[in-house]
Coordinates of C-alpha atoms in Angstrom, one line a residue:
X648 CA 10.4 23.2 44.4
X649 CA 7.6 20.7 43.8
X650 CA 8.1 17.0 43.7
X651 CA 7.8 17.0 39.9
X652 CA 10.6 19.6 39.7
X653 CA 13.0 17.6 41.9
X654 CA 16.0 16.5 39.8
X655 CA 15.7 12.9 38.7
X656 CA 12.2 12.3 40.0
X657 CA 10.9 11.0 36.6
X658 CA 13.8 8.7 36.0
X659 CA 13.5 7.4 39.6
X660 CA 9.8 6.7 39.1
X661 CA 10.4 4.8 35.8
X662 CA 13.2 2.7 37.3
X663 CA 10.8 1.7 40.1
X664 CA 8.2 0.7 37.6
X665 CA 10.3 -2.1 36.1
X666 CA 9.1 -5.0 38.2
X667 CA 5.5 -4.1 37.3
X668 CA 6.4 -3.8 33.6
X669 CA 8.1 -7.2 33.6
X670 CA 5.0 -8.8 35.2
X671 CA 2.8 -7.1 32.5
X672 CA 4.9 -8.6 29.7
X673 CA 4.8 -12.1 31.2
X674 CA 1.0 -11.8 31.8
X675 CA -0.2 -9.9 28.7
X676 CA 2.7 -9.9 26.2
X677 CA 4.0 -13.5 26.3
X678 CA 1.1 -15.0 24.3
X679 CA 1.2 -12.5 21.4
X680 CA 5.0 -12.7 21.3
X681 CA 4.9 -16.5 21.0
X682 CA 2.4 -16.3 18.2
X683 CA 4.6 -13.9 16.3
X684 CA 7.6 -16.1 16.9
X685 CA 5.7 -19.1 15.5
X686 CA 4.6 -17.2 12.3
X687 CA 8.2 -16.1 11.7
X688 CA 9.7 -19.5 12.4
X689 CA 7.3 -21.0 9.8
X690 CA 9.0 -18.7 7.2
X691 CA 12.3 -20.5 8.0
X692 CA 14.6 -17.4 7.8
X693 CA 18.2 -18.3 6.9
X694 CA 19.9 -15.4 8.6
X695 CA 19.1 -12.6 11.1
X696 CA 20.1 -8.9 10.8
X697 CA 19.4 -6.5 13.7
X698 CA 19.1 -2.8 13.4
X699 CA 19.0 -0.3 16.3
X700 CA 20.5 2.9 17.8
X701 CA 21.5 3.8 21.3
X702 CA 20.0 1.9 24.1
X703 CA 18.0 -0.2 21.7
X704 CA 21.3 -1.2 20.0
X705 CA 22.4 -2.8 23.2
X706 CA 19.1 -4.7 23.4
X707 CA 19.7 -5.9 19.8
X708 CA 23.2 -7.1 20.8
X709 CA 21.6 -9.1 23.6
X710 CA 19.3 -10.6 21.0
X711 CA 22.3 -11.5 18.8
X712 CA 23.8 -13.5 21.7
X713 CA 20.4 -15.2 22.3
X714 CA 19.9 -16.1 18.6
X715 CA 23.4 -17.4 18.1
X716 CA 23.6 -19.4 21.4
X717 CA 20.0 -20.5 21.9
X718 CA 18.9 -21.0 18.3
X719 CA 22.2 -21.4 16.4
X720 CA 21.1 -18.8 13.9
X721 CA 23.7 -16.8 12.0
X722 CA 23.2 -13.2 13.1
X723 CA 24.7 -9.8 12.4
X724 CA 24.2 -6.1 13.3
X725 CA 23.2 -4.1 10.3
X726 CA 25.0 -0.9 9.1
X727 CA 22.0 1.2 8.2
X728 CA 24.0 3.9 6.4
X729 CA 24.9 1.3 3.7
X730 CA 21.2 1.7 2.6
X731 CA 20.2 5.2 3.8
X732 CA 23.4 7.0 2.9
X733 CA 25.0 4.9 0.2
X734 CA 21.9 3.4 -1.5
X735 CA 23.0 -0.2 -1.3
X736 CA 20.5 -2.8 -2.4
X737 CA 21.3 -6.1 -0.7
X738 CA 19.4 -9.3 -1.5
X739 CA 17.6 -10.0 1.8
X740 CA 15.4 -12.9 0.6
X741 CA 14.5 -15.1 3.5
X742 CA 16.5 -12.9 5.9
X743 CA 14.8 -11.9 9.2
X744 CA 15.5 -8.2 9.8
X745 CA 14.7 -7.2 13.4
X746 CA 14.6 -3.5 14.1
X747 CA 14.6 -2.4 17.7
X748 CA 13.5 1.1 18.7
X749 CA 11.8 2.5 21.8
X750 CA 9.9 5.2 19.9
X751 CA 9.9 3.6 16.4
X752 CA 10.3 7.1 15.0
X753 CA 13.9 7.5 13.9
X754 CA 13.9 8.1 10.1
X755 CA 17.0 5.9 9.4
X756 CA 15.4 3.0 11.2
X757 CA 12.1 3.4 9.3
X758 CA 13.9 3.8 6.0
X759 CA 16.2 0.8 6.4
X760 CA 13.3 -1.4 7.6
X761 CA 11.2 -0.4 4.6
X762 CA 14.1 -1.0 2.2
X763 CA 14.7 -4.4 3.9
X764 CA 11.1 -5.5 3.3
X765 CA 11.3 -4.3 -0.3
X766 CA 14.5 -6.4 -0.7
X767 CA 12.6 -9.6 0.4
X768 CA 13.3 -9.7 4.1
X769 CA 10.9 -10.8 6.8
X770 CA 10.7 -7.7 8.9
X771 CA 10.0 -7.4 12.6
X772 CA 9.7 -4.2 14.6
X773 CA 10.2 -4.3 18.4
X774 CA 9.0 -1.1 19.9
X775 CA 7.2 0.6 22.8
X776 CA 5.0 2.3 20.3
X777 CA 2.6 0.1 18.2
X778 CA 1.3 3.2 16.3
X779 CA 4.8 4.2 15.2
X780 CA 6.1 4.6 11.7
X781 CA 8.5 1.7 12.2
X782 CA 5.7 -0.6 13.3
X783 CA 3.7 0.4 10.2
X784 CA 6.4 -0.4 7.7
X785 CA 7.3 -3.8 9.2
X786 CA 5.4 -7.0 8.5
X787 CA 5.4 -8.0 12.2
X788 CA 5.5 -6.0 15.4
X789 CA 6.2 -6.8 19.1
X790 CA 5.0 -4.2 21.7
X791 CA 7.2 -4.2 24.7
X792 CA 4.4 -2.8 26.9
X793 CA 6.6 -0.5 29.0
X794 CA 4.0 2.3 29.0
X795 CA 5.0 6.0 28.4
X796 CA 8.6 6.8 29.3
X797 CA 9.2 10.5 29.9
X798 CA 12.8 10.6 31.3
X799 CA 15.4 11.0 28.5
X800 CA 17.5 8.1 29.8
X801 CA 15.7 4.9 28.8
X802 CA 15.4 2.5 31.8
X803 CA 12.1 0.5 31.8
X804 CA 12.0 0.3 28.0
X805 CA 15.4 -1.3 28.0
X806 CA 14.6 -4.1 30.4
X807 CA 11.1 -4.6 28.8
X808 CA 12.8 -5.0 25.4
X809 CA 15.3 -7.5 26.8
X810 CA 12.4 -9.6 28.2
X811 CA 10.4 -9.3 25.0
X812 CA 13.4 -10.4 22.9
X813 CA 14.1 -13.3 25.1
X814 CA 10.5 -14.5 24.9
X815 CA 10.6 -14.1 21.1
X816 CA 13.8 -16.1 20.7
X817 CA 12.5 -18.9 22.9
X818 CA 9.2 -18.8 21.0
X819 CA 11.0 -19.5 17.7
X820 CA 11.6 -23.0 18.9
X821 CA 8.2 -23.3 20.6
X822 CA 9.5 -22.5 24.1
X823 CA 7.5 -20.7 26.7
X824 CA 10.3 -18.6 28.3
X825 CA 9.7 -20.1 31.7
X826 CA 13.2 -19.1 32.8
X827 CA 11.9 -15.5 33.0
X828 CA 9.2 -16.2 35.6
X829 CA 11.3 -15.1 38.6
X830 CA 12.6 -11.9 37.1
X831 CA 10.0 -9.4 38.4
X832 CA 10.5 -10.5 42.1
X833 CA 14.3 -10.5 41.8
X834 CA 14.1 -7.0 40.1
X835 CA 12.1 -5.8 43.0
X836 CA 14.7 -7.0 45.5
X837 CA 17.5 -5.3 43.6
X838 CA 15.7 -1.9 43.3
X839 CA 14.9 -2.0 47.0
X840 CA 18.6 -1.7 47.6
X841 CA 19.0 1.8 46.3
X842 CA 20.5 3.1 49.5
X843 CA 23.3 0.6 49.0
X844 CA 24.0 1.9 45.6
X845 CA 23.8 5.5 46.9
X846 CA 26.7 4.8 49.3
X847 CA 28.7 3.3 46.4
X848 CA 28.0 6.3 44.2
X849 CA 29.8 8.6 46.6
X850 CA 32.9 6.7 45.7
X851 CA 32.6 7.7 42.0
X852 CA 31.3 11.3 42.3
X853 CA 34.5 12.8 41.1
X854 CA 35.5 10.1 38.6
X855 CA 36.9 11.6 35.4
X856 CA 36.7 8.3 33.4
X857 CA 35.3 4.9 33.8
X858 CA 35.8 1.5 32.1
X859 CA 33.0 -1.1 32.0
X860 CA 33.7 -4.6 31.0
X861 CA 32.0 -8.0 30.7
X862 CA 31.8 -11.0 28.5
X863 CA 29.0 -13.1 26.9
X864 CA 25.5 -12.2 27.8
X865 CA 26.9 -9.5 30.2
X866 CA 28.6 -7.5 27.4
X867 CA 25.4 -5.7 26.3
X868 CA 24.9 -4.7 29.9
X869 CA 28.4 -3.2 30.0
X870 CA 27.6 -1.1 26.9
X871 CA 24.3 0.0 28.2
X872 CA 25.8 0.9 31.6
X873 CA 28.4 3.0 29.9
X874 CA 25.8 4.9 27.9
X875 CA 23.7 5.5 31.0
X876 CA 26.7 7.0 32.9
X877 CA 27.7 9.2 29.9
X878 CA 24.2 10.6 29.1
X879 CA 23.3 11.3 32.7
X880 CA 26.5 12.2 34.6
X881 CA 28.6 13.1 31.5
X882 CA 31.5 10.9 32.8
X883 CA 33.3 9.4 29.8
X884 CA 32.7 5.7 30.1
X885 CA 34.3 3.1 27.8
X886 CA 32.7 -0.3 27.4
X887 CA 34.9 -3.3 26.3
X888 CA 34.4 -7.0 26.0
X889 CA 36.8 -8.5 28.5
X890 CA 38.6 -10.2 25.6
X891 CA 39.1 -6.8 23.8
X892 CA 40.1 -5.1 27.0
X893 CA 43.2 -7.3 27.1
X894 CA 44.1 -6.4 23.5
X895 CA 45.4 -2.9 24.2
X896 CA 43.0 -0.9 26.3
X897 CA 44.2 -2.6 29.5
X898 CA 47.2 -0.2 29.3
X899 CA 45.0 2.8 30.3
X900 CA 43.8 1.1 33.5
X901 CA 45.3 2.4 36.7
X902 CA 44.3 2.8 40.4
X903 CA 42.5 6.1 39.8
X904 CA 40.0 5.5 37.1
X905 CA 37.3 3.0 38.3
X906 CA 36.6 -0.2 36.4
X907 CA 33.1 -1.7 36.6
X908 CA 33.0 -5.5 35.8
X909 CA 29.6 -7.1 35.1
X910 CA 30.2 -10.8 36.1
X911 CA 27.4 -13.2 34.9
X912 CA 26.7 -16.3 36.9
X913 CA 27.7 -18.8 34.3
X914 CA 30.0 -19.2 31.3
X915 CA 30.3 -15.4 30.8
X916 CA 31.6 -15.0 34.3
X917 CA 33.9 -18.0 33.9
X918 CA 35.7 -16.6 30.9
X919 CA 35.8 -13.1 32.5
X920 CA 37.8 -14.5 35.5
X921 CA 41.3 -14.1 33.9
X922 CA 40.4 -10.5 33.0
X923 CA 39.5 -9.8 36.6
X924 CA 42.8 -11.2 37.7
X925 CA 44.7 -9.0 35.3
X926 CA 42.7 -5.9 36.5
X927 CA 43.5 -6.7 40.2
X928 CA 47.1 -7.2 39.2
X929 CA 47.2 -3.6 37.9
X930 CA 45.7 -2.3 41.1
X931 CA 42.5 -1.2 39.4
X932 CA 39.7 0.4 41.4
X933 CA 37.4 -2.5 40.6
X934 CA 33.7 -2.5 41.2
X935 CA 32.0 -5.8 40.5
X936 CA 28.3 -6.5 39.8
X937 CA 27.5 -10.1 39.9
X938 CA 28.3 -13.2 42.0
X939 CA 29.3 -13.0 45.6
X940 CA 32.7 -14.5 44.7
X941 CA 33.3 -11.8 42.1
X942 CA 32.3 -9.0 44.6
X943 CA 34.5 -10.5 47.3
X944 CA 37.6 -10.1 45.1
X945 CA 36.8 -6.5 44.1
X946 CA 37.3 -3.1 45.9
X947 CA 33.5 -2.6 45.9
X948 CA 30.5 -4.4 44.5
X949 CA 26.9 -5.3 44.3
X950 CA 25.9 -8.9 44.7
X951 CA 23.1 -9.9 42.4
X952 CA 20.4 -12.4 43.5
X953 CA 21.0 -14.7 40.5
X954 CA 20.7 -18.0 42.3
X955 CA 18.5 -20.3 40.2
X956 CA 18.4 -17.7 37.4
X957 CA 19.5 -18.8 33.9
X958 CA 22.4 -16.9 32.5
X959 CA 20.6 -15.9 29.4
X960 CA 18.0 -13.8 31.4
X961 CA 20.4 -12.3 33.9
X962 CA 21.0 -9.2 31.8
X963 CA 17.5 -8.0 32.8
X964 CA 18.8 -8.0 36.4
X965 CA 22.4 -6.9 35.8
X966 CA 21.5 -3.5 34.5
X967 CA 19.3 -2.5 37.4
X968 CA 22.0 -1.6 39.9
X969 CA 23.9 0.2 37.1
X970 CA 20.9 2.3 36.3
X971 CA 20.7 3.2 39.9
X972 CA 24.4 4.0 40.0
X973 CA 24.2 6.3 37.0
X974 CA 21.2 8.0 38.7
X975 CA 22.9 8.4 42.1
X976 CA 26.2 9.6 40.6
X977 CA 24.4 12.2 38.6
X978 CA 22.4 13.5 41.6
X979 CA 25.7 13.5 43.7
X980 CA 27.3 15.7 41.0
X981 CA 24.4 18.2 41.2
X982 CA 22.9 17.4 37.8
X983 CA 19.5 16.3 36.7
X984 CA 19.3 12.8 35.1
X985 CA 15.8 13.5 33.8
X986 CA 17.1 16.0 31.3
X987 CA 20.6 15.4 30.0
X988 CA 21.9 18.3 28.0
X989 CA 21.7 18.2 24.2
X990 CA 19.5 15.1 24.1
X991 CA 16.0 14.5 22.8
X992 CA 13.7 11.6 23.5
X993 CA 13.4 10.7 19.8
X994 CA 16.8 11.0 18.0
X995 CA 16.2 11.7 14.3
X996 CA 19.2 10.3 12.4
X997 CA 19.2 9.6 8.7

């Protein structure tokens, strides 16, 4: 078997590219993103709607936290079927509609973005494909500069989109996104610890179900980690906000099914602490990704190098060990993470 035929070789290569992609965005993309942000800010949008699917939906959720916390802008996640299936015609005058898509090719995303522009919205496409149909129908476009992504599980396009969205939101108020400067080097440090994650993966090789939880900026990471585990290893993985976990789903937690907690270094981690205490009280097999204190109190964990890193950009780092975990668990289960069954790179929903 040649190297190109080795299971997971494409996904592994694309995960390893992420520090380089982050540097490219900071060096080549930051200026154009700031200019786009200034033009949109001058239009004074009164509300923001975000549209996306799959991995891009989790990046959009991250943008929702940024826009609400950093800019104080009312923000919602759009239900595209209200337009594409039900033919609704909302008044979107002076609304900023941001559509996030790796490929920019899904028909429902293109149709809803076109309809939003016709309804008076300021439309922005955030894609890895500047020549895509989505970029063509939107008034503004941000290229996340991740380069071609061939593995079906999105890795580098996800972190690239997070960084691009952070720079855009900061640019709305004239900021330069300086808090992101250390991300490429920290990402490199995390990815160099793949052997550490491989040892952890052996613990979850035979898991039949996983629960992933977080709060605040870490919640999109929990949702993306669950998707990565499901689409690569086929392990059912349920993602909950820590607050929602306590409202019922906590009852299914036992000492058999692993729980992964993404613990931000900041307010998100602070409000997650009571959830971690409840999980430990139930004897959960708890795996923590985050601060040293959080990992010390868990059954297993991965300490993130977040010292001096602002909480709002930590999601770019939080997902990296969880991408590695999904990859290593999948390899340990004898499956190929490059080609999950029943999936295509461009998902055509309508």
